[in-house]
mmCIF file of C-alpha atoms in Angstrom:
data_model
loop_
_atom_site.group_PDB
_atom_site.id
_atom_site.type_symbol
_atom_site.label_atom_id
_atom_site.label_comp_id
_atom_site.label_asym_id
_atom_site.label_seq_id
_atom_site.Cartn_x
_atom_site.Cartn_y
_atom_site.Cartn_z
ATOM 1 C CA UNK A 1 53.871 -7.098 -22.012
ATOM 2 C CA UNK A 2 57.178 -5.711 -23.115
ATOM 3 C CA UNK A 3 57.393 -1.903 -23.338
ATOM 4 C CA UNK A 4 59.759 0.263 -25.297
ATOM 5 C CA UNK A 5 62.211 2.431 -23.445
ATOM 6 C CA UNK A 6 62.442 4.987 -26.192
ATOM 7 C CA UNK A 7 59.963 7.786 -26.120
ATOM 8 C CA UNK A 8 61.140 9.243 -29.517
ATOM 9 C CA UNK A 9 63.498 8.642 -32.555
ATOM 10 C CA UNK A 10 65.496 11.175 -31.815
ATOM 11 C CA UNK A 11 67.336 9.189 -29.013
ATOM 12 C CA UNK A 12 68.369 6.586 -31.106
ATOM 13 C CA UNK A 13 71.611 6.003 -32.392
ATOM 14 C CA UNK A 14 72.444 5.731 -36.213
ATOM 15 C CA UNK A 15 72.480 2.241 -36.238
ATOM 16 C CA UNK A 16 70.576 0.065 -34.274
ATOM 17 C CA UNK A 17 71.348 -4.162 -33.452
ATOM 18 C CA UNK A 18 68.982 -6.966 -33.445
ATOM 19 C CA UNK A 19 68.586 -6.164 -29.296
ATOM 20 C CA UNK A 20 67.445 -2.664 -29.415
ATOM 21 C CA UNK A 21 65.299 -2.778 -32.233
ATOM 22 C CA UNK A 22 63.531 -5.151 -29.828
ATOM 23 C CA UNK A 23 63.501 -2.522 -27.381
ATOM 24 C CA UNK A 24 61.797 -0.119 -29.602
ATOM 25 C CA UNK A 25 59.855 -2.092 -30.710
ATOM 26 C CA UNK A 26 58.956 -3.451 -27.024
ATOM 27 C CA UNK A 27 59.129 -7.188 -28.407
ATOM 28 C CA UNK A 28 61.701 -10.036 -27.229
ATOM 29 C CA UNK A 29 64.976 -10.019 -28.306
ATOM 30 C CA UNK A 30 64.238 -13.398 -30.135
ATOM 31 C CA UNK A 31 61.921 -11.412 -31.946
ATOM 32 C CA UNK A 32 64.063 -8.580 -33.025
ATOM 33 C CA UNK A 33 66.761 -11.385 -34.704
ATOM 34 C CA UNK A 34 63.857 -12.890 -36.004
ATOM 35 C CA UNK A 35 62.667 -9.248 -37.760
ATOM 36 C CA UNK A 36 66.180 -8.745 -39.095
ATOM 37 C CA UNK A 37 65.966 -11.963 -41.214
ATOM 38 C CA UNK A 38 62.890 -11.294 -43.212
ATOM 39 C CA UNK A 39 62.926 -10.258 -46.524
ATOM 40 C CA UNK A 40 62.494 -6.311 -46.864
ATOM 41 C CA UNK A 41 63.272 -5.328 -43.629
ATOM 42 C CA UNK A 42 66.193 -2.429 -43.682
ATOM 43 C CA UNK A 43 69.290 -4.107 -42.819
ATOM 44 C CA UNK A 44 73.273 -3.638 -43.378
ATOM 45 C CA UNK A 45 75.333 -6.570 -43.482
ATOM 46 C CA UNK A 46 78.918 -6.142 -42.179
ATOM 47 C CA UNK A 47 80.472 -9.331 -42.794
ATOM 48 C CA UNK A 48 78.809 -11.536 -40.207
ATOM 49 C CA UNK A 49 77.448 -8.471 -38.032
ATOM 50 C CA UNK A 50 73.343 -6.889 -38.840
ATOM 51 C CA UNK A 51 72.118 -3.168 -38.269
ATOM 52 C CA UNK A 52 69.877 -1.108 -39.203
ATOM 53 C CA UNK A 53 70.060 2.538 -40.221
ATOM 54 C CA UNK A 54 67.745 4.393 -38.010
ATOM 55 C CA UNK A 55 66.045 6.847 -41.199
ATOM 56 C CA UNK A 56 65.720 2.982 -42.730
ATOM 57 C CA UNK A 57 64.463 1.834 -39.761
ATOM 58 C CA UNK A 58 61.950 5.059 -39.440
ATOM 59 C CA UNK A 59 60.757 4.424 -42.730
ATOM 60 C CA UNK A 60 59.661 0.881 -42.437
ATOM 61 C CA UNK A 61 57.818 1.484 -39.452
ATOM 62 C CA UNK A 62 55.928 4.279 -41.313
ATOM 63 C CA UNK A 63 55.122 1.639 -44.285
ATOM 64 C CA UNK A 64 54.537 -0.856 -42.135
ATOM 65 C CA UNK A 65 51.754 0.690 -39.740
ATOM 66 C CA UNK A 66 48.212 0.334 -40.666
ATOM 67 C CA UNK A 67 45.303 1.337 -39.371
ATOM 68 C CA UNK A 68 44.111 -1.539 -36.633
ATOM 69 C CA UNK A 69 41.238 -3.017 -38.581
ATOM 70 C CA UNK A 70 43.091 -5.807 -39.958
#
């Protein structure tokens, strides 16, 4: 089981790249690309180059999070 390296938000940088919102996240980096490409998740396109702004980032891990009982 992958962990995350991050212990708070604070330490991340502005914009964050397919690999380290994997390693927040504490999922493959496979799975981070595979985040960035579905529809409503946060991201910035620069021409051919994804990120993610870290407050957008924040906010859809806040919206995203339920409770457990699914």
């Amino acid at each position: 089981m992958k962990v995350s390296q991050f212990k708070d938000y604070s330490e991340l940088p502005l914009f964050l790249n397919a690999e380290l919102v994997a390693k927040v996240l504490g999922v493959s980096p496979s799975n981070g690309y595979e985040l960035m490409h579905e529809s409503g998740f946060p991201i910035l396109k620069i021409g051919n180059r994804m990120v993610v702004p870290k407050e957008k980032f924040i906010q859809w891990v806040e919206q995203n999070t339920t409770g457990g009982a699914n």
